[in-house]
GROMACS .gro file of C-alpha atoms in nm:
model
  311
    1MET     CA    1   7.605  -2.676   2.831
    2SER     CA    2   7.639  -2.581   2.464
    3LEU     CA    3   7.314  -2.585   2.269
    4PRO     CA    4   7.248  -2.875   2.029
    5GLU     CA    5   7.383  -2.816   1.679
    6ILE     CA    6   7.034  -2.776   1.531
    7PHE     CA    7   7.003  -2.432   1.696
    8LYS     CA    8   7.337  -2.290   1.579
    9ASP     CA    9   7.300  -1.947   1.413
   10ARG     CA   10   6.923  -1.991   1.385
   11LEU     CA   11   6.791  -1.819   1.699
   12SER     CA   12   6.732  -1.454   1.782
   13LEU     CA   13   6.648  -1.543   2.142
   14PRO     CA   14   6.671  -1.861   2.357
   15VAL     CA   15   6.293  -1.908   2.342
   16ILE     CA   16   6.057  -2.194   2.263
   17ALA     CA   17   5.695  -2.096   2.199
   18ALA     CA   18   5.505  -2.363   2.390
   19PRO     CA   19   5.259  -2.591   2.209
   20MET     CA   20   4.912  -2.486   2.324
   21PHE     CA   21   4.605  -2.704   2.278
   22LEU     CA   22   4.355  -2.547   2.034
   23VAL     CA   23   4.571  -2.231   2.016
   24SER     CA   24   4.894  -2.315   1.827
   25GLY     CA   25   4.865  -2.370   1.452
   26PRO     CA   26   5.085  -2.343   1.141
   27GLU     CA   27   5.061  -1.963   1.111
   28LEU     CA   28   5.180  -1.912   1.469
   29VAL     CA   29   5.457  -2.172   1.430
   30ILE     CA   30   5.585  -2.037   1.100
   31ASN     CA   31   5.597  -1.679   1.221
   32CYS     CA   32   5.775  -1.781   1.542
   33CYS     CA   33   6.042  -1.969   1.350
   34LYS     CA   34   6.089  -1.684   1.102
   35SER     CA   35   6.129  -1.446   1.397
   36GLY     CA   36   6.410  -1.662   1.538
   37VAL     CA   37   6.233  -1.854   1.815
   38VAL     CA   38   6.123  -2.217   1.812
   39GLY     CA   39   5.757  -2.251   1.716
   40SER     CA   40   5.555  -2.556   1.814
   41PHE     CA   41   5.208  -2.708   1.796
   42PRO     CA   42   5.035  -3.012   1.947
   43ALA     CA   43   4.968  -3.290   1.695
   44LEU     CA   44   4.621  -3.319   1.852
   45ASN     CA   45   4.533  -2.965   1.743
   46GLN     CA   46   4.438  -3.133   1.420
   47ARG     CA   47   4.133  -3.357   1.451
   48SER     CA   48   4.296  -3.646   1.261
   49SER     CA   49   4.636  -3.782   1.167
   50ASP     CA   50   4.565  -3.683   0.806
   51GLY     CA   51   4.518  -3.327   0.925
   52TYR     CA   52   4.840  -3.350   1.126
   53GLU     CA   53   5.024  -3.454   0.810
   54GLN     CA   54   4.881  -3.155   0.623
   55TRP     CA   55   5.010  -2.920   0.893
   56LEU     CA   56   5.355  -3.079   0.880
   57GLN     CA   57   5.363  -3.026   0.504
   58GLU     CA   58   5.250  -2.664   0.540
   59VAL     CA   59   5.508  -2.580   0.806
   60GLN     CA   60   5.798  -2.750   0.630
   61ALA     CA   61   5.712  -2.586   0.297
   62ALA     CA   62   5.726  -2.240   0.457
   63LEU     CA   63   6.053  -2.275   0.651
   64THR     CA   64   6.415  -2.271   0.542
   65GLU     CA   65   6.741  -2.379   0.704
   66GLU     CA   66   6.793  -2.018   0.813
   67ASP     CA   67   6.474  -2.013   1.021
   68ALA     CA   68   6.455  -2.152   1.373
   69PRO     CA   69   6.359  -2.521   1.387
   70PHE     CA   70   6.001  -2.616   1.477
   71ALA     CA   71   5.863  -2.864   1.727
   72VAL     CA   72   5.559  -3.088   1.763
   73ASN     CA   73   5.401  -3.193   2.091
   74LEU     CA   74   5.292  -3.556   2.131
   75ILE     CA   75   5.072  -3.673   2.419
   76VAL     CA   76   5.232  -4.000   2.528
   77HIS     CA   77   4.937  -4.135   2.726
   78LYS     CA   78   4.747  -4.462   2.700
   79THR     CA   79   4.424  -4.275   2.624
   80ASN     CA   80   4.567  -4.113   2.309
   81PRO     CA   81   4.437  -4.337   2.026
   82ARG     CA   82   4.646  -4.157   1.762
   83LEU     CA   83   4.988  -4.190   1.918
   84ALA     CA   84   5.121  -4.468   1.692
   85ALA     CA   85   4.994  -4.303   1.373
   86ASP     CA   86   5.125  -3.962   1.473
   87ILE     CA   87   5.468  -4.103   1.564
   88ALA     CA   88   5.487  -4.265   1.220
   89LEU     CA   89   5.417  -3.928   1.055
   90THR     CA   90   5.664  -3.755   1.285
   91VAL     CA   91   5.933  -3.996   1.165
   92LYS     CA   92   5.823  -3.970   0.800
   93TYR     CA   93   5.861  -3.592   0.802
   94LYS     CA   94   6.163  -3.592   1.035
   95VAL     CA   95   6.021  -3.336   1.276
   96PRO     CA   96   6.331  -3.161   1.421
   97ILE     CA   97   6.209  -3.141   1.782
   98VAL     CA   98   5.944  -3.347   1.958
   99ILE     CA   99   5.799  -3.234   2.290
  100THR     CA  100   5.648  -3.522   2.484
  101SER     CA  101   5.392  -3.485   2.761
  102LEU     CA  102   5.209  -3.711   3.006
  103GLY     CA  103   5.447  -4.000   2.965
  104ALA     CA  104   5.813  -4.059   2.878
  105ALA     CA  105   5.842  -4.367   2.656
  106LYS     CA  106   6.172  -4.505   2.530
  107ASP     CA  107   6.016  -4.632   2.206
  108VAL     CA  108   5.898  -4.279   2.123
  109VAL     CA  109   6.244  -4.137   2.200
  110ASP     CA  110   6.411  -4.409   1.991
  111ALA     CA  111   6.178  -4.337   1.698
  112VAL     CA  112   6.270  -3.968   1.699
  113HIS     CA  113   6.640  -4.043   1.746
  114SER     CA  114   6.628  -4.280   1.445
  115TYR     CA  115   6.638  -3.979   1.210
  116GLY     CA  116   6.839  -3.746   1.434
  117GLY     CA  117   6.554  -3.555   1.599
  118LEU     CA  118   6.554  -3.420   1.955
  119VAL     CA  119   6.308  -3.504   2.233
  120PHE     CA  120   6.229  -3.260   2.513
  121HIS     CA  121   5.998  -3.382   2.788
  122ASP     CA  122   5.762  -3.193   3.020
  123VAL     CA  123   5.835  -3.261   3.388
  124THR     CA  124   5.682  -3.121   3.706
  125ASN     CA  125   5.901  -3.298   3.962
  126VAL     CA  126   6.230  -3.482   3.999
  127ARG     CA  127   6.071  -3.828   3.989
  128PHE     CA  128   5.928  -3.762   3.643
  129ALA     CA  129   6.258  -3.607   3.537
  130LYS     CA  130   6.449  -3.923   3.630
  131LYS     CA  131   6.204  -4.138   3.433
  132ALA     CA  132   6.244  -3.913   3.130
  133LEU     CA  133   6.623  -3.929   3.149
  134GLU     CA  134   6.605  -4.308   3.174
  135ALA     CA  135   6.400  -4.304   2.853
  136GLY     CA  136   6.684  -4.114   2.685
  137VAL     CA  137   6.532  -3.770   2.626
  138ASP     CA  138   6.757  -3.487   2.510
  139GLY     CA  139   6.619  -3.223   2.741
  140LEU     CA  140   6.381  -3.148   3.026
  141ILE     CA  141   6.111  -2.882   3.031
  142ALA     CA  142   6.080  -2.768   3.391
  143VAL     CA  143   5.710  -2.686   3.413
  144CYS     CA  144   5.706  -2.468   3.722
  145ALA     CA  145   5.442  -2.296   3.933
  146GLY     CA  146   5.217  -2.057   3.746
  147ALA     CA  147   5.268  -2.205   3.399
  148GLY     CA  148   4.970  -2.213   3.166
  149GLY     CA  149   4.808  -2.548   3.095
  150HIS     CA  150   4.931  -2.852   3.286
  151ALA     CA  151   5.169  -2.717   3.548
  152GLY     CA  152   5.366  -2.806   3.856
  153THR     CA  153   5.406  -2.633   4.190
  154TYR     CA  154   5.781  -2.590   4.225
  155ASN     CA  155   5.962  -2.258   4.230
  156PRO     CA  156   6.192  -2.246   3.923
  157PHE     CA  157   6.501  -2.158   4.130
  158ALA     CA  158   6.460  -2.474   4.337
  159PHE     CA  159   6.349  -2.702   4.053
  160ILE     CA  160   6.610  -2.603   3.796
  161SER     CA  161   6.887  -2.629   4.056
  162GLU     CA  162   6.784  -2.989   4.127
  163LEU     CA  163   6.754  -3.077   3.759
  164LYS     CA  164   7.103  -2.944   3.689
  165GLN     CA  165   7.238  -3.185   3.950
  166LEU     CA  166   7.076  -3.472   3.758
  167THR     CA  167   7.193  -3.395   3.405
  168ASP     CA  168   7.394  -3.174   3.173
  169LYS     CA  169   7.128  -3.207   2.902
  170THR     CA  170   6.919  -2.914   2.778
  171ILE     CA  171   6.693  -2.756   3.039
  172ILE     CA  172   6.398  -2.537   2.945
  173ALA     CA  173   6.225  -2.317   3.205
  174SER     CA  174   5.846  -2.283   3.193
  175GLY     CA  175   5.619  -2.068   3.407
  176CYS     CA  176   5.512  -1.700   3.399
  177ILE     CA  177   5.757  -1.601   3.126
  178SER     CA  178   5.590  -1.313   2.943
  179ASN     CA  179   5.865  -1.059   2.872
  180GLY     CA  180   6.234  -1.024   2.794
  181ASP     CA  181   6.320  -0.970   3.160
  182SER     CA  182   6.186  -1.313   3.255
  183ILE     CA  183   6.359  -1.475   2.956
  184LEU     CA  184   6.690  -1.344   3.088
  185ALA     CA  185   6.596  -1.455   3.440
  186ALA     CA  186   6.536  -1.808   3.313
  187ARG     CA  187   6.884  -1.811   3.163
  188ALA     CA  188   7.033  -1.662   3.478
  189CYS     CA  189   6.890  -1.934   3.700
  190GLY     CA  190   7.044  -2.206   3.485
  191ALA     CA  191   6.803  -2.284   3.202
  192ASP     CA  192   6.916  -2.303   2.840
  193PHE     CA  193   6.580  -2.188   2.704
  194ALA     CA  194   6.271  -2.003   2.819
  195TYR     CA  195   5.937  -2.168   2.737
  196VAL     CA  196   5.675  -1.904   2.654
  197GLY     CA  197   5.308  -1.991   2.617
  198THR     CA  198   5.046  -1.748   2.744
  199ARG     CA  199   5.207  -1.443   2.583
  200PHE     CA  200   5.156  -1.597   2.238
  201ILE     CA  201   4.786  -1.676   2.292
  202ALA     CA  202   4.706  -1.310   2.229
  203ALA     CA  203   4.919  -1.304   1.912
  204LYS     CA  204   4.726  -1.216   1.600
  205GLU     CA  205   4.840  -1.544   1.441
  206SER     CA  206   4.709  -1.772   1.719
  207LEU     CA  207   4.396  -1.987   1.681
  208ALA     CA  208   4.245  -1.851   2.005
  209SER     CA  209   3.903  -1.691   1.973
  210GLN     CA  210   3.869  -1.315   2.009
  211PRO     CA  211   3.679  -1.344   2.342
  212TYR     CA  212   3.966  -1.558   2.473
  213LYS     CA  213   4.222  -1.298   2.367
  214ASP     CA  214   4.010  -1.020   2.514
  215MET     CA  215   4.001  -1.196   2.850
  216LEU     CA  216   4.380  -1.228   2.850
  217LEU     CA  217   4.417  -0.852   2.818
  218GLU     CA  218   4.167  -0.787   3.098
  219LYS     CA  219   4.292  -1.032   3.363
  220THR     CA  220   4.588  -1.072   3.599
  221ALA     CA  221   4.749  -1.349   3.803
  222ALA     CA  222   4.469  -1.316   4.058
  223ASP     CA  223   4.227  -1.450   3.794
  224ILE     CA  224   4.413  -1.779   3.744
  225VAL     CA  225   4.290  -2.096   3.915
  226TYR     CA  226   4.498  -2.414   3.952
  227THR     CA  227   4.280  -2.725   3.946
  228PRO     CA  228   4.264  -3.088   3.825
  229LYS     CA  229   3.886  -3.069   3.788
  230ILE     CA  230   3.881  -2.954   3.427
  231SER     CA  231   4.103  -3.209   3.251
  232GLY     CA  232   4.194  -3.461   3.520
  233VAL     CA  233   4.546  -3.321   3.562
  234HIS     CA  234   4.637  -3.008   3.758
  235ALA     CA  235   4.639  -2.712   3.523
  236ASN     CA  236   4.598  -2.334   3.529
  237PHE     CA  237   4.286  -2.175   3.382
  238LEU     CA  238   4.123  -1.834   3.364
  239LYS     CA  239   3.867  -1.842   3.646
  240PRO     CA  240   3.614  -1.622   3.460
  241SER     CA  241   3.600  -1.881   3.179
  242VAL     CA  242   3.543  -2.157   3.436
  243ASP     CA  243   3.252  -1.959   3.580
  244ALA     CA  244   3.112  -1.882   3.233
  245ALA     CA  245   3.112  -2.255   3.153
  246GLY     CA  246   2.894  -2.313   3.460
  247ILE     CA  247   3.151  -2.522   3.644
  248ASP     CA  248   3.139  -2.515   4.025
  249LEU     CA  249   3.488  -2.630   4.122
  250ASP     CA  250   3.383  -2.688   4.484
  251ASN     CA  251   3.123  -2.943   4.375
  252THR     CA  252   3.281  -3.094   4.067
  253PRO     CA  253   3.451  -3.436   4.086
  254THR     CA  254   3.796  -3.474   3.932
  255PRO     CA  255   3.763  -3.657   3.598
  256ALA     CA  256   4.007  -3.917   3.471
  257MET     CA  257   4.260  -3.790   3.220
  258ASP     CA  258   4.126  -3.889   2.875
  259ALA     CA  259   4.306  -3.763   2.564
  260GLU     CA  260   4.051  -3.932   2.337
  261HIS     CA  261   3.767  -3.735   2.499
  262GLU     CA  262   3.961  -3.412   2.461
  263LEU     CA  263   3.978  -3.482   2.087
  264SER     CA  264   3.598  -3.459   2.062
  265GLY     CA  265   3.436  -3.128   1.977
  266GLU     CA  266   3.215  -3.162   2.283
  267ALA     CA  267   3.495  -3.145   2.537
  268LYS     CA  268   3.470  -2.840   2.762
  269ALA     CA  269   3.833  -2.851   2.874
  270TRP     CA  270   4.047  -2.607   2.673
  271LYS     CA  271   3.766  -2.531   2.424
  272ASP     CA  272   3.522  -2.357   2.658
  273VAL     CA  273   3.744  -2.326   2.965
  274TRP     CA  274   4.048  -2.123   2.868
  275SER     CA  275   4.396  -2.189   2.994
  276ALA     CA  276   4.651  -1.924   3.087
  277GLY     CA  277   4.949  -1.885   3.317
  278GLN     CA  278   5.012  -1.636   3.593
  279GLY     CA  279   5.216  -1.423   3.355
  280VAL     CA  280   4.889  -1.307   3.196
  281GLY     CA  281   4.913  -0.968   3.368
  282ALA     CA  282   5.205  -0.871   3.142
  283ILE     CA  283   4.987  -0.884   2.829
  284ALA     CA  284   4.857  -0.540   2.739
  285SER     CA  285   4.790  -0.545   2.363
  286TYR     CA  286   4.721  -0.754   2.056
  287GLU     CA  287   5.040  -0.791   1.852
  288THR     CA  288   5.187  -1.005   1.577
  289VAL     CA  289   5.443  -1.269   1.662
  290ALA     CA  290   5.716  -1.054   1.504
  291GLU     CA  291   5.617  -0.759   1.724
  292ILE     CA  292   5.614  -0.976   2.036
  293VAL     CA  293   5.959  -1.120   1.962
  294ASP     CA  294   6.100  -0.775   1.881
  295LYS     CA  295   5.969  -0.650   2.215
  296PHE     CA  296   6.124  -0.952   2.389
  297LYS     CA  297   6.461  -0.877   2.228
  298ASN     CA  298   6.453  -0.513   2.338
  299GLU     CA  299   6.350  -0.603   2.693
  300TYR     CA  300   6.610  -0.881   2.709
  301THR     CA  301   6.887  -0.643   2.597
  302GLN     CA  302   6.780  -0.372   2.841
  303ALA     CA  303   6.762  -0.621   3.128
  304PHE     CA  304   7.109  -0.752   3.044
  305GLN     CA  305   7.248  -0.399   3.038
  306ARG     CA  306   7.096  -0.323   3.379
  307LEU     CA  307   7.256  -0.634   3.525
  308SER     CA  308   7.591  -0.553   3.362
  309GLU     CA  309   7.617  -0.242   3.574
  310PHE     CA  310   7.685  -0.466   3.877
  311LYS     CA  311   7.952  -0.692   3.730
   0.00000   0.00000   0.00000
């Protein structure tokens, strides 16, 4: 499919920097957009709706029509007490792209469509994809095996092939995308965008703590554990951070998903137990967003040239 008009002449690569809880903030978003990739942040990264509004003002003041558009992630779950207030602010500031997670609701989609915004929805299987399409979303984020944060178990080749049979809307591939080679691979297997998270955690502009960034550089895919016992939903985490938090996964009951609890400063999930995807092994240095995107572009071009030799 052709990309939505909002992206025309504004991208240097078909990349969306994923919204990461307690990691993505205005500085990361702004620098992503100015480097030609979509930057995003979760509304819940601010402790209040007033704080969310301040971030929207900061991001919009820094960006121009020549920069890539930005996105905000909304948790559409009954335990999110801020959803209504945050949707109202999203509409007020006409956020260009809204990424919805943990629930596809038609009223949320309609609210974003009321001012011409786009809605992309996280899905981990075909059943959730069908529900999202029924709600009228503009695109599906195929959260595949190995993705950081909440993730599915499907191989991207299988999952994206099935999604393309369901719709001609935008499809975004998520899972282990940490270099330009994998960005091109995502496009080659049928996705319109690559969704990159873990690689940007180590960016100098991210909100992640230095010990968190240090661990990313030290660990590989073998250090990632997939479990529902941290947040109540299956997600990928750095096993050493799970151990450091004193959590015995073999003897820990699975909690109920509770977005309100995750808003509290006492929550261990995400704050003390650090998320990452299986693409962590590709991270070898601390870099700025601009340096990361430049490296992506070089790798993407080189990978394309290698493949062109076989046409």
